[in-house]
PDB file of C-alpha atoms in Angstrom:
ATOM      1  CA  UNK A   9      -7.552 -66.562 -16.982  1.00  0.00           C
ATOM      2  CA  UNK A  10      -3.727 -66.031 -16.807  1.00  0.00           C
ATOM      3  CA  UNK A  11      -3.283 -67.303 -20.073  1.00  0.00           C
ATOM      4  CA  UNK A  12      -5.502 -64.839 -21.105  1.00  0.00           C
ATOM      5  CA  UNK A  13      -4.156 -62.172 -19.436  1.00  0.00           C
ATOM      6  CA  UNK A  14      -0.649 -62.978 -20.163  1.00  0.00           C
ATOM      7  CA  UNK A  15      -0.955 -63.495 -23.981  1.00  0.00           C
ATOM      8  CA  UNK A  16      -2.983 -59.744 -24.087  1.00  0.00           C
ATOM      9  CA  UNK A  17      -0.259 -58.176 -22.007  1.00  0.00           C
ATOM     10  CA  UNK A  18       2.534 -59.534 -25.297  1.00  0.00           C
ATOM     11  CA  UNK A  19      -0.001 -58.461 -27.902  1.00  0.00           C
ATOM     12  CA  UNK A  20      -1.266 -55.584 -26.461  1.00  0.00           C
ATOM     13  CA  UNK A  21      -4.222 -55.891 -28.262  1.00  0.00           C
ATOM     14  CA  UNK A  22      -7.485 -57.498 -26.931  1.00  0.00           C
ATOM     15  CA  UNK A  23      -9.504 -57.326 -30.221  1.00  0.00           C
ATOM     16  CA  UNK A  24      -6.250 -59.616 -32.160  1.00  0.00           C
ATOM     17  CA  UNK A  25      -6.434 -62.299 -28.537  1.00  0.00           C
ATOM     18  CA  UNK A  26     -10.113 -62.629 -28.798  1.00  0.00           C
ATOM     19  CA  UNK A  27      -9.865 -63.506 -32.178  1.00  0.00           C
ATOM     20  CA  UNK A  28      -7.022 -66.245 -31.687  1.00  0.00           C
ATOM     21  CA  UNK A  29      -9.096 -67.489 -28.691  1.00  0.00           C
ATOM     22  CA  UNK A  30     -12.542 -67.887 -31.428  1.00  0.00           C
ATOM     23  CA  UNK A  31      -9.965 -69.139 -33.872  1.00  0.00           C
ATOM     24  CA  UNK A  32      -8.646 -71.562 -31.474  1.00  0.00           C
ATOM     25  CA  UNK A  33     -11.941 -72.592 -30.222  1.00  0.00           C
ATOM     26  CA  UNK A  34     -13.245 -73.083 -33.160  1.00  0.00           C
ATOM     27  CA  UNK A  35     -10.644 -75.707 -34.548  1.00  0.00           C
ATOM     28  CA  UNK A  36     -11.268 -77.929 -31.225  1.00  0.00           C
ATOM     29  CA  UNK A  37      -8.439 -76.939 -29.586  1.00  0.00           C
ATOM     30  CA  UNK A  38     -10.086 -74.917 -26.845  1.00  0.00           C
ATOM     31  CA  UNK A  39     -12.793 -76.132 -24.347  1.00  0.00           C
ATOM     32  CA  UNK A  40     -16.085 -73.450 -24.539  1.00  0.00           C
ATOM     33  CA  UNK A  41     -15.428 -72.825 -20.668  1.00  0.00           C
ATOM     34  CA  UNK A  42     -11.611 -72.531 -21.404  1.00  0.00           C
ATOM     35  CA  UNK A  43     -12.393 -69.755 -24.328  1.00  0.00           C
ATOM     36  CA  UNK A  44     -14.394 -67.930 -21.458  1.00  0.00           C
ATOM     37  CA  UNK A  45     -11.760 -68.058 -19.239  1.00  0.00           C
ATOM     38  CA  UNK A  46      -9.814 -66.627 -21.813  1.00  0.00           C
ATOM     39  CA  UNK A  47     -12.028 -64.218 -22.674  1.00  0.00           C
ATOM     40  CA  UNK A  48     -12.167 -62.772 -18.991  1.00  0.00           C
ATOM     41  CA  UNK A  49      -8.251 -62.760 -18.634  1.00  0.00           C
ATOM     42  CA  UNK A  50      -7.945 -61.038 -21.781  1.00  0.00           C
ATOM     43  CA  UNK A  51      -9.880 -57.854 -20.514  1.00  0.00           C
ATOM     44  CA  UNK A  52      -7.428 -57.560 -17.595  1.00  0.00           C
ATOM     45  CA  UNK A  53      -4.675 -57.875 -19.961  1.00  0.00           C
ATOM     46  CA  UNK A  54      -6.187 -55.012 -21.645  1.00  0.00           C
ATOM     47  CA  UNK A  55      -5.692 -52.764 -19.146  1.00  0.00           C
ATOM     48  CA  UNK A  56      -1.986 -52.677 -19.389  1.00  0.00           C
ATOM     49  CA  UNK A  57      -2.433 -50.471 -22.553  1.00  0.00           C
ATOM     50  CA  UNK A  58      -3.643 -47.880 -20.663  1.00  0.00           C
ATOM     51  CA  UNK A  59      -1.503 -48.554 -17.747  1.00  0.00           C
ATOM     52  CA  UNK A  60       1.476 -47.982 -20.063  1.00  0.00           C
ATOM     53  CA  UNK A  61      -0.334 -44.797 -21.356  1.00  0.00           C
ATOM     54  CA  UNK A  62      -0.421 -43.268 -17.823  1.00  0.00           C
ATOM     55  CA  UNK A  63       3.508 -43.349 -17.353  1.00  0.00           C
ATOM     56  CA  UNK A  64       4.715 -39.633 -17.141  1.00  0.00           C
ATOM     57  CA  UNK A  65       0.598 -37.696 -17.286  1.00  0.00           C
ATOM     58  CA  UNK A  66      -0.898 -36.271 -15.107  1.00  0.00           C
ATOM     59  CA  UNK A  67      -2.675 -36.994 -12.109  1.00  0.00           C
ATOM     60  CA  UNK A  68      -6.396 -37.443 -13.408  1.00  0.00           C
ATOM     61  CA  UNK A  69      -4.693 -39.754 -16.067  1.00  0.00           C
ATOM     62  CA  UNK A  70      -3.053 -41.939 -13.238  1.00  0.00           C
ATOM     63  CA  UNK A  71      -6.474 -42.414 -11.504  1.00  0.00           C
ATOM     64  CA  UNK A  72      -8.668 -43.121 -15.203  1.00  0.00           C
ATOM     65  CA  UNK A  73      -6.297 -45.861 -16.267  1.00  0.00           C
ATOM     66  CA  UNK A  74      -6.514 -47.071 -12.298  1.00  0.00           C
ATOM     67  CA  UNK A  75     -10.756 -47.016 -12.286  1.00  0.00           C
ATOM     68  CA  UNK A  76      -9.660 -49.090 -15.996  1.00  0.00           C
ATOM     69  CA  UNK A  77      -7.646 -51.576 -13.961  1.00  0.00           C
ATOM     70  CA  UNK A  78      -9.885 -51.785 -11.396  1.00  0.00           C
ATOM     71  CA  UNK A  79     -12.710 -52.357 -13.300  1.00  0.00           C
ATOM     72  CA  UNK A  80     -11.588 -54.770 -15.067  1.00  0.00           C
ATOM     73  CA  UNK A  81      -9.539 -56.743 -12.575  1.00  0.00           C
ATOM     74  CA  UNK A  82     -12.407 -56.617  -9.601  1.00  0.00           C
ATOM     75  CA  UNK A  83     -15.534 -57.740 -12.361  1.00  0.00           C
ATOM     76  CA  UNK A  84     -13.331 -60.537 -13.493  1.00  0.00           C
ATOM     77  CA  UNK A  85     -12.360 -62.028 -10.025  1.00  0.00           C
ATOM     78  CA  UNK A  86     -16.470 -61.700  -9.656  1.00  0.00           C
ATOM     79  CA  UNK A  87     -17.265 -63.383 -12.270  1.00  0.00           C
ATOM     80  CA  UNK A  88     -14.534 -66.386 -11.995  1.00  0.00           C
ATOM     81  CA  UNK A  89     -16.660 -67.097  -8.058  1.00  0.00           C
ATOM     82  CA  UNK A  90     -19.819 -67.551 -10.446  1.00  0.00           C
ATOM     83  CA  UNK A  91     -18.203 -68.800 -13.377  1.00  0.00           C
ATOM     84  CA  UNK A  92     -20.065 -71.991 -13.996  1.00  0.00           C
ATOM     85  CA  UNK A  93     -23.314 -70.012 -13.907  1.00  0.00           C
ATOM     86  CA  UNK A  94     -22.188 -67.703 -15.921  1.00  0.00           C
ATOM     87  CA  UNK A  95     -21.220 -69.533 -18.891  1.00  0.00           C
ATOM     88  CA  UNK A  96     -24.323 -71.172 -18.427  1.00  0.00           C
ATOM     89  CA  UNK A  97     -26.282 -67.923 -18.990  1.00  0.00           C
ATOM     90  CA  UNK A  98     -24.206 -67.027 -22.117  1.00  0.00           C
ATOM     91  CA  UNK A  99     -25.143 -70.443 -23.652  1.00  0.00           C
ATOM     92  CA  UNK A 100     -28.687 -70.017 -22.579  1.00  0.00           C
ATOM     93  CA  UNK A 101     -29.151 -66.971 -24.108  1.00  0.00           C
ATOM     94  CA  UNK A 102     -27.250 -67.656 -27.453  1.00  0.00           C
ATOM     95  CA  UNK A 103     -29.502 -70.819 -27.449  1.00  0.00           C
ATOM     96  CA  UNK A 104     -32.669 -68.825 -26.727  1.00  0.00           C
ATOM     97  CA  UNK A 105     -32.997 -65.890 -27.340  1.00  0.00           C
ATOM     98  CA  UNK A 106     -30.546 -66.057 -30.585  1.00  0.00           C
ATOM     99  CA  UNK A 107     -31.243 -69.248 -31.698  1.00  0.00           C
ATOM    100  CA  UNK A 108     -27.763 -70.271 -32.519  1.00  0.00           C
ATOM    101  CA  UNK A 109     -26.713 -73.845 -32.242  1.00  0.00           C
ATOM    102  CA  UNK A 110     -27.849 -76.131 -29.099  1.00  0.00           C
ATOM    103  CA  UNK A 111     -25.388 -76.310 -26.038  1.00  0.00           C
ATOM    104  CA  UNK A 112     -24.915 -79.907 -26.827  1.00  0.00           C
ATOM    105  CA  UNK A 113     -22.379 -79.247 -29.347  1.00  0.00           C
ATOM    106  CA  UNK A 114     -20.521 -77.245 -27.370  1.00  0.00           C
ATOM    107  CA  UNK A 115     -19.220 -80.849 -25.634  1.00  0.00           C
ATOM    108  CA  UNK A 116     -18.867 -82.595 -29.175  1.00  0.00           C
ATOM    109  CA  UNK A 117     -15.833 -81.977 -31.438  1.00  0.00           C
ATOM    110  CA  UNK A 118     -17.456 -79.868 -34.335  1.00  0.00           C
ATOM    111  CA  UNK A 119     -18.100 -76.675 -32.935  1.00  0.00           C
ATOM    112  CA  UNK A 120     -19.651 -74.464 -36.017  1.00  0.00           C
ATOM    113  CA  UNK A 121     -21.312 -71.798 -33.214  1.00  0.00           C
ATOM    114  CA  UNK A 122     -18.547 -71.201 -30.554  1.00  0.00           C
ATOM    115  CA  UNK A 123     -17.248 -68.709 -31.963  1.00  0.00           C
ATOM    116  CA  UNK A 124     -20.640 -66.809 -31.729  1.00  0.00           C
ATOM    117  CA  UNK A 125     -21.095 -68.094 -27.739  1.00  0.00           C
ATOM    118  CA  UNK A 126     -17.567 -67.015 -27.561  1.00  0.00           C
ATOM    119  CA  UNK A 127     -18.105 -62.845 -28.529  1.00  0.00           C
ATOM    120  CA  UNK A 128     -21.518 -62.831 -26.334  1.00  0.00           C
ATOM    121  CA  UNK A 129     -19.650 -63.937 -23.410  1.00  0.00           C
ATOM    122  CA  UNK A 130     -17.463 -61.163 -24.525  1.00  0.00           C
ATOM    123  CA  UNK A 131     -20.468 -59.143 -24.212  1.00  0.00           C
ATOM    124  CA  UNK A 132     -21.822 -60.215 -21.286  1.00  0.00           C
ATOM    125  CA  UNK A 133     -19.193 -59.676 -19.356  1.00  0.00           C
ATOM    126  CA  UNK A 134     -18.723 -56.016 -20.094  1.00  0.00           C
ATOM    127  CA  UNK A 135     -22.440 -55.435 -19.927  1.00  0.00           C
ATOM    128  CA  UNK A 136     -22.474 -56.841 -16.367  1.00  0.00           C
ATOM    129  CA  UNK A 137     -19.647 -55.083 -14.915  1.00  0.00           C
ATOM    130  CA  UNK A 138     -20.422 -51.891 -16.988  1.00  0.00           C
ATOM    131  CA  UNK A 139     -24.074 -51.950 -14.952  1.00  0.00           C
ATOM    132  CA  UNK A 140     -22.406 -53.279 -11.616  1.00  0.00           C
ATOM    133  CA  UNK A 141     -19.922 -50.775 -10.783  1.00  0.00           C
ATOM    134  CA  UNK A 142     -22.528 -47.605 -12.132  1.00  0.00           C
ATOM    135  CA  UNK A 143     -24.455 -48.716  -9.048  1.00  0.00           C
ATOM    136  CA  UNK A 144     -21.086 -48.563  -6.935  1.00  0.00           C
ATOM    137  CA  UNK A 145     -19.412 -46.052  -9.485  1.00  0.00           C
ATOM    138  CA  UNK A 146     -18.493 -43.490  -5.712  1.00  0.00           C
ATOM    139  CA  UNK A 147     -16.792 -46.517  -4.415  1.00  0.00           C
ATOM    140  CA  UNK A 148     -15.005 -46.861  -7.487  1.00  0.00           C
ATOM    141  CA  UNK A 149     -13.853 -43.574  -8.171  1.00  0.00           C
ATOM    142  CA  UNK A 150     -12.768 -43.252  -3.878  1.00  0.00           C
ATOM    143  CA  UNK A 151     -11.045 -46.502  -4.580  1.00  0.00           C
ATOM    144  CA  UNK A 152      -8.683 -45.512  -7.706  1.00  0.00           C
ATOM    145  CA  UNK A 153      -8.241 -41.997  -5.688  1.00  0.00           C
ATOM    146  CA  UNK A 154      -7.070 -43.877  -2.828  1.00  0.00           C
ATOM    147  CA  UNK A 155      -4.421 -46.066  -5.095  1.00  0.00           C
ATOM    148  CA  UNK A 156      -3.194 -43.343  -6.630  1.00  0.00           C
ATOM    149  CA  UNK A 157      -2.486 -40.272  -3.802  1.00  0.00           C
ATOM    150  CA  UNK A 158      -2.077 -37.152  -5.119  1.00  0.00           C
ATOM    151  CA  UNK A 159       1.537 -35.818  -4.580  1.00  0.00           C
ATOM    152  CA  UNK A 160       2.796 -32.116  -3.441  1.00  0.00           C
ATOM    153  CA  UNK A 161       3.849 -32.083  -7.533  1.00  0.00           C
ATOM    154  CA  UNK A 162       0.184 -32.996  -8.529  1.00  0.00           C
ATOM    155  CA  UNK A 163      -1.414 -30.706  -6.260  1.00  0.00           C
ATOM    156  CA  UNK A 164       0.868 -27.352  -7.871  1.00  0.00           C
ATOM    157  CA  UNK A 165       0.603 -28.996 -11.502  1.00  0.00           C
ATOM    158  CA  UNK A 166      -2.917 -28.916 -10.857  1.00  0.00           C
ATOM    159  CA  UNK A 167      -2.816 -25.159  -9.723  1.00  0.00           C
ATOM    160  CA  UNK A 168      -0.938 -23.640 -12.679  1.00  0.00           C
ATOM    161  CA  UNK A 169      -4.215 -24.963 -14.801  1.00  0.00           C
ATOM    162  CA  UNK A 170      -7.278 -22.427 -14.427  1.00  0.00           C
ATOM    163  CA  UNK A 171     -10.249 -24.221 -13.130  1.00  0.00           C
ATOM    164  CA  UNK A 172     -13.110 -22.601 -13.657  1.00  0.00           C
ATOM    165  CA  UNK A 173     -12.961 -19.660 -16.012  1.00  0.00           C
ATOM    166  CA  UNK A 174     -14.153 -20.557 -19.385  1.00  0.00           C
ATOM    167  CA  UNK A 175     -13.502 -17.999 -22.724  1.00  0.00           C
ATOM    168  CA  UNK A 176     -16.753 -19.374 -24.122  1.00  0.00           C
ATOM    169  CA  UNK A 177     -18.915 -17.586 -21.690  1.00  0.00           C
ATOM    170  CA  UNK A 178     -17.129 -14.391 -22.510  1.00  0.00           C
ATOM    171  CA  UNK A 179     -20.655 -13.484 -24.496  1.00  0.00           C
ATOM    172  CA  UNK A 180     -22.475 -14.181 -21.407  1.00  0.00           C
ATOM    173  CA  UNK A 181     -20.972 -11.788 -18.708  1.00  0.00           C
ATOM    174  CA  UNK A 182     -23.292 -13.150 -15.938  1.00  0.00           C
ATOM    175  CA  UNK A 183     -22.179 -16.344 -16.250  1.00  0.00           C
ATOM    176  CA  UNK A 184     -18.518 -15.670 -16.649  1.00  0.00           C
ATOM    177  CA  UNK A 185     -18.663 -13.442 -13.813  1.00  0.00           C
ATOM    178  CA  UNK A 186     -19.984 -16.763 -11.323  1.00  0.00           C
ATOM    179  CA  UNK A 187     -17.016 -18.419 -12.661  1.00  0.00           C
ATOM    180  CA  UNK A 188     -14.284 -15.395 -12.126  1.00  0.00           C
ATOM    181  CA  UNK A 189     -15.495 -15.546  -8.731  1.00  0.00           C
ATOM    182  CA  UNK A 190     -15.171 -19.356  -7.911  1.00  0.00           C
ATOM    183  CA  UNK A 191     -11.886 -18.625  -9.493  1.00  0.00           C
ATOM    184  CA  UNK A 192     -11.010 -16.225  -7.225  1.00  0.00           C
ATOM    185  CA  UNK A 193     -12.157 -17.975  -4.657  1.00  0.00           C
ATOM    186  CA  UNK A 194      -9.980 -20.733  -4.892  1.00  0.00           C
ATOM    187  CA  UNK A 195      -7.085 -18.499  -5.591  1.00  0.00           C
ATOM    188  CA  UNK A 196      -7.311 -16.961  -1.563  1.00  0.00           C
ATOM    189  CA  UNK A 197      -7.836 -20.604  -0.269  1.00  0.00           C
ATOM    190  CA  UNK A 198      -4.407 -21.496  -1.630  1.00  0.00           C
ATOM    191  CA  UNK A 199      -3.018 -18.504  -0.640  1.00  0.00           C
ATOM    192  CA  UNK A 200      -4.980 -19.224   2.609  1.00  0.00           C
ATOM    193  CA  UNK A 201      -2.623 -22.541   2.807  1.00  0.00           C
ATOM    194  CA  UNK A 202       0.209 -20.736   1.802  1.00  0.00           C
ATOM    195  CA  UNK A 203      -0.186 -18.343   4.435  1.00  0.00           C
ATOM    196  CA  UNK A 204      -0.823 -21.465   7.045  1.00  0.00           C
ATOM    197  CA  UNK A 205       2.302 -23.210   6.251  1.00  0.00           C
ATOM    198  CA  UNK A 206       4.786 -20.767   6.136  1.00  0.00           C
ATOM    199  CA  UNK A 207       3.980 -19.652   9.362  1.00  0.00           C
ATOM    200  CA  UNK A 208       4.003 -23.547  10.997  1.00  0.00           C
ATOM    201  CA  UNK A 209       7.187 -23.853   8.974  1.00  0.00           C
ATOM    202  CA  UNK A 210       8.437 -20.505  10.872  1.00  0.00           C
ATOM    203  CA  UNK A 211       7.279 -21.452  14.268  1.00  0.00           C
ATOM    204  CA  UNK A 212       8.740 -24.885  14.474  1.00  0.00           C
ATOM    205  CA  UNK A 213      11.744 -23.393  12.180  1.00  0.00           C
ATOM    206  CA  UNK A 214      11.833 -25.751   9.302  1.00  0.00           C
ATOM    207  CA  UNK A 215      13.494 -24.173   6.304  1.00  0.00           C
ATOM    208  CA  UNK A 216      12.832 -27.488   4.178  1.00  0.00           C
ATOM    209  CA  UNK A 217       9.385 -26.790   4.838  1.00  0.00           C
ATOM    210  CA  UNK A 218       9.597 -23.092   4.912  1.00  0.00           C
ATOM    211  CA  UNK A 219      11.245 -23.274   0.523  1.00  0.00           C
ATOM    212  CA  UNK A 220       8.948 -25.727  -0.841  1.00  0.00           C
ATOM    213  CA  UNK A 221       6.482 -22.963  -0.433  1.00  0.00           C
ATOM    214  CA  UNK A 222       7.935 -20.633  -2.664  1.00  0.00           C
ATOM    215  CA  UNK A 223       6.591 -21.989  -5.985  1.00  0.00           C
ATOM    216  CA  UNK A 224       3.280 -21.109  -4.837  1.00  0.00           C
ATOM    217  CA  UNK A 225       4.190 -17.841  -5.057  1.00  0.00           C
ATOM    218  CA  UNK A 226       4.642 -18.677  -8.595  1.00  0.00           C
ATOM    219  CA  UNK A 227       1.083 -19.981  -9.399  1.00  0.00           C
ATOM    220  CA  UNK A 228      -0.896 -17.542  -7.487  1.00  0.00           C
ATOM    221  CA  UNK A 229       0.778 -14.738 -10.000  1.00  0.00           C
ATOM    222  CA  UNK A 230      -0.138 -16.798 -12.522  1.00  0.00           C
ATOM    223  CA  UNK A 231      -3.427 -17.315 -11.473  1.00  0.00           C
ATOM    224  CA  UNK A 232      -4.076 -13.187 -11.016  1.00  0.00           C
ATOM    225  CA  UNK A 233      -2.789 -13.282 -14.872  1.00  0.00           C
ATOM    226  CA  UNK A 234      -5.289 -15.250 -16.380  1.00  0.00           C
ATOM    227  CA  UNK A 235      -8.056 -14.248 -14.304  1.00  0.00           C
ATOM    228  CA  UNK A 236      -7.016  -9.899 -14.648  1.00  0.00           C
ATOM    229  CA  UNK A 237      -7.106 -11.396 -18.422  1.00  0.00           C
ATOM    230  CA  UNK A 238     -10.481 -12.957 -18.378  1.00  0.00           C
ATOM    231  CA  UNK A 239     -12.251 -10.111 -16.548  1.00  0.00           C
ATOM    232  CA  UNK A 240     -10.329  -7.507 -19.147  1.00  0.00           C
ATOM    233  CA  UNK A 241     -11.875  -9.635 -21.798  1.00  0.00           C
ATOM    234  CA  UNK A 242     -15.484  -9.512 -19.714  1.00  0.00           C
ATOM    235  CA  UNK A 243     -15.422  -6.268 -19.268  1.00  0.00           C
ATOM    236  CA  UNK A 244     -15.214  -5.638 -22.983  1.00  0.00           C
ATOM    237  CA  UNK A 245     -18.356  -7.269 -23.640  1.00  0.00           C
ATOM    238  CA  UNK A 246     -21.408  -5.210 -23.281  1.00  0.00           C
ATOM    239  CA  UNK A 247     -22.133  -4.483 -19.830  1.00  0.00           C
ATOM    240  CA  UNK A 248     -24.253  -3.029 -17.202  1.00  0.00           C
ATOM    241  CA  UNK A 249     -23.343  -0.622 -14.744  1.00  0.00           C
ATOM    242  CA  UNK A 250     -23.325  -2.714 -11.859  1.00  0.00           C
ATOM    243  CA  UNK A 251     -21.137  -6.060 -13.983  1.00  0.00           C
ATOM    244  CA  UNK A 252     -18.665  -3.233 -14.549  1.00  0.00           C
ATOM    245  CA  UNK A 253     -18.725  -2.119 -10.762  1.00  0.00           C
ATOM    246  CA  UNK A 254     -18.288  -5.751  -9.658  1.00  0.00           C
ATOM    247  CA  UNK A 255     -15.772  -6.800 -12.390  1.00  0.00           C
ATOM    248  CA  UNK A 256     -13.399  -3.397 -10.901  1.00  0.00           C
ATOM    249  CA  UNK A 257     -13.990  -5.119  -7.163  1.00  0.00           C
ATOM    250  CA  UNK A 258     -13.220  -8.283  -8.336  1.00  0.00           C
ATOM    251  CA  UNK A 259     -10.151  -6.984 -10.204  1.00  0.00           C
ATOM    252  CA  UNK A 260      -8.556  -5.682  -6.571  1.00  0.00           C
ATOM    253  CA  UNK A 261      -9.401  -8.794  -4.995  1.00  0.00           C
ATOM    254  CA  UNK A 262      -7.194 -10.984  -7.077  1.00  0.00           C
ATOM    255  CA  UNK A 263      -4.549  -7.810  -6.682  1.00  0.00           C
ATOM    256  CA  UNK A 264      -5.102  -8.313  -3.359  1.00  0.00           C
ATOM    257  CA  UNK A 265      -4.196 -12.335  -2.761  1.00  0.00           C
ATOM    258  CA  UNK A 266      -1.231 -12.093  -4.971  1.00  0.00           C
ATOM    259  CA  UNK A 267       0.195  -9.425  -2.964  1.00  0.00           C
ATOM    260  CA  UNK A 268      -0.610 -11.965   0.245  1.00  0.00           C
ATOM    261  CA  UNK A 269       1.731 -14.472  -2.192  1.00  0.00           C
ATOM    262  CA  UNK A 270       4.072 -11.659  -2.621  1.00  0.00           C
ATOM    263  CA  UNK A 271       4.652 -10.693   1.336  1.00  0.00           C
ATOM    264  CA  UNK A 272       4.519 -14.612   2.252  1.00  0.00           C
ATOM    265  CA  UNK A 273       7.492 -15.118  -0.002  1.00  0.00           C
TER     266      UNK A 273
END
């Protein structure tokens, strides 16, 4: 399995490893158990690709090549406690169900079929796990979170990006309404936050504290941008009486937080 997993890491590649592992396998020089161990080590090997991808994105990145790690890394370490019966199973149902070769070559030199056992072991493996951790996927998912913490960078990255307003539903005022208002929403929890901090950082007089606040300030202008823009946009659509009533009201509620942001600067 660290074979596997090493010689993946220096190709980088798990499609050009499986194939030396057939190719080896195929010319005697690799056991059918040894191929499978292979074959397992080579899909946490794999994961470095991603791993590497994830240097320098952003936070959702971090944690989607983490559930890849993880995924990989917990089904093999599951599958190595039931190894024997597992490679049993993939050359029972080659045998079977596929009718390819008899296991009993598999322990004589020629081994015409391996290559075949070989890729459905391949298979199997990612079929398991793939159906294993769907049952557990919460775990998962509150796993990779909890390996990769989100940072006070993330979390103002994270608020510079609109959330909910989409320019598609521009057509469909109703709906875009719903989302200006979840928007706006989480606009005066942040500012809520803001508002929360500053003054703990005032009571206790922290000015390291009190600054870090500042760019804030920052997103919840640029939040009242994009969402003044969207409902602009809305309100050019065509409208009822009562939309264009609520679109004004929601207009001087997002005036409204970013002035909070303004005074807690």
């Amino acid at each position: 399995v660290l074979a596997g997993t090493a010689l993946t890491i220096a190709v980088q590649s798990s499609s050009a490893t499986v194939g030396i592992t057939m190719a080896l396998a195929s010319q005697g020089l690799l056991s059918f158990e040894g191929s499978v161990a292979m074959i397992l080590g080579e899909n946490i090997g794999t994961t470095i690709t991603a791993q590497l991808a994830s240097i320098g994105s952003n936070l959702n990145a971090r944690r989607t090549a983490m559930a890849h790690t993880l995924f990989n890394v917990l089904g093999v370490c599951l599958m190595v406690l039931i190894f024997p019966y597992f490679v049993r199973t993939v050359a029972f149902l080659t045998t079977n169900l596929l009718a390819i070769g008899s296991p009993d070559f598999l322990l004589e030199g020629e081994k015409p079929y391996i290559s075949r056992y070989i890729a459905n072991a391949h298979t199997l493996f990612n079929v398991v796990n793939a159906v294993f951790f769907l049952l557990i996927l919460p775990s998962l998912v509150k796993f990779a979170v909890w390996l990769t913490p989100r940072g006070k960078k993330e979390d103002v990255e994270e608020l510079y990006h609109i959330k909910y307003l989409d320019r598609r539903y521009l057509d469909s005022p109703e709906v875009a309404l719903v989302q200006a208002r979840q928007e706006i929403i989480r606009m005066g929890e942040e500012a809520q936050i803001m508002f929360d901090e500053v003054i703990g950082a005032l009571k206790i007089r922290n000015a390291k504290n009190l600054a870090k606040w500042r760019e804030r300030e920052d997103v919840l202008d640029n939040l009242q941008k994009e969402i003044t823009d969207f409902l602009v946009k809305v309100m050019q659509q065509n409208i009822v009486v009562e939309e264009s009533k609520e679109i004004t009201s929601l207009l001087r509620m997002t005036n409204n937080i970013e002035r909070v942001g303004d005074e807690l600067e």
